[in-house]
Amino acid sequence: MASAALNEQLASLMDSMYQEGLLDEQFQQLQSLQDESNPCFVMEVVTLFCDDAERIFTELDKLMSQPVVEFQQVDAYIHQLKGSSSSVGAQNVKLACVQFRHSLEENDREGCLQALNMVKREYLHLRGKLETMLQLEQRIQDYDKQKK
């Protein structure tokens, strides 16, 4: 597939991610930091975000399965996930974390479980799109290297 077609496919994917609210302008800031000297910057940041989110979900699952939920610990993890989501421009994940924190204020276990499922759904949807984006970027880089 030609580089122009790959770039068009990537641009279309990115547009849809912004339109869906998956990403916000903070992600554009990250992209602007990527250059010739650091061509994998966005991939590294996205990978760190995903690794961190997966670790947080593991901890949240453990906490929420306890007979007595330590809501303060849950809040600390959700606060961390909200911060990292905000840093990478993961808008819908960040908003789902805000909703989660409302359930936490009520010490509502069922509400928290529902909110956790919502955060996970938003994250998994975003992660799938980010993986596609990174694959397209890699294909574009590989194609450009072959042309040189």
Short mmCIF file of C-alpha atoms in Angstrom, two decimals, residues 1 11 15 23 26 50 60 64:
data_model
loop_
_atom_site.label_atom_id
_atom_site.label_comp_id
_atom_site.label_asym_id
_atom_site.label_seq_id
_atom_site.Cartn_x
_atom_site.Cartn_y
_atom_site.Cartn_z
CA MET A 1 0.00 0.00 0.00
CA ALA A 11 -5.64 10.75 9.09
CA ASP A 15 -10.26 12.29 12.78
CA LEU A 23 -8.79 11.95 22.18
CA GLN A 26 -3.53 17.05 24.65
CA CYS A 50 -1.55 1.35 28.41
CA LEU A 60 -8.81 -2.01 41.16
CA MET A 64 -13.28 -4.12 44.46
#
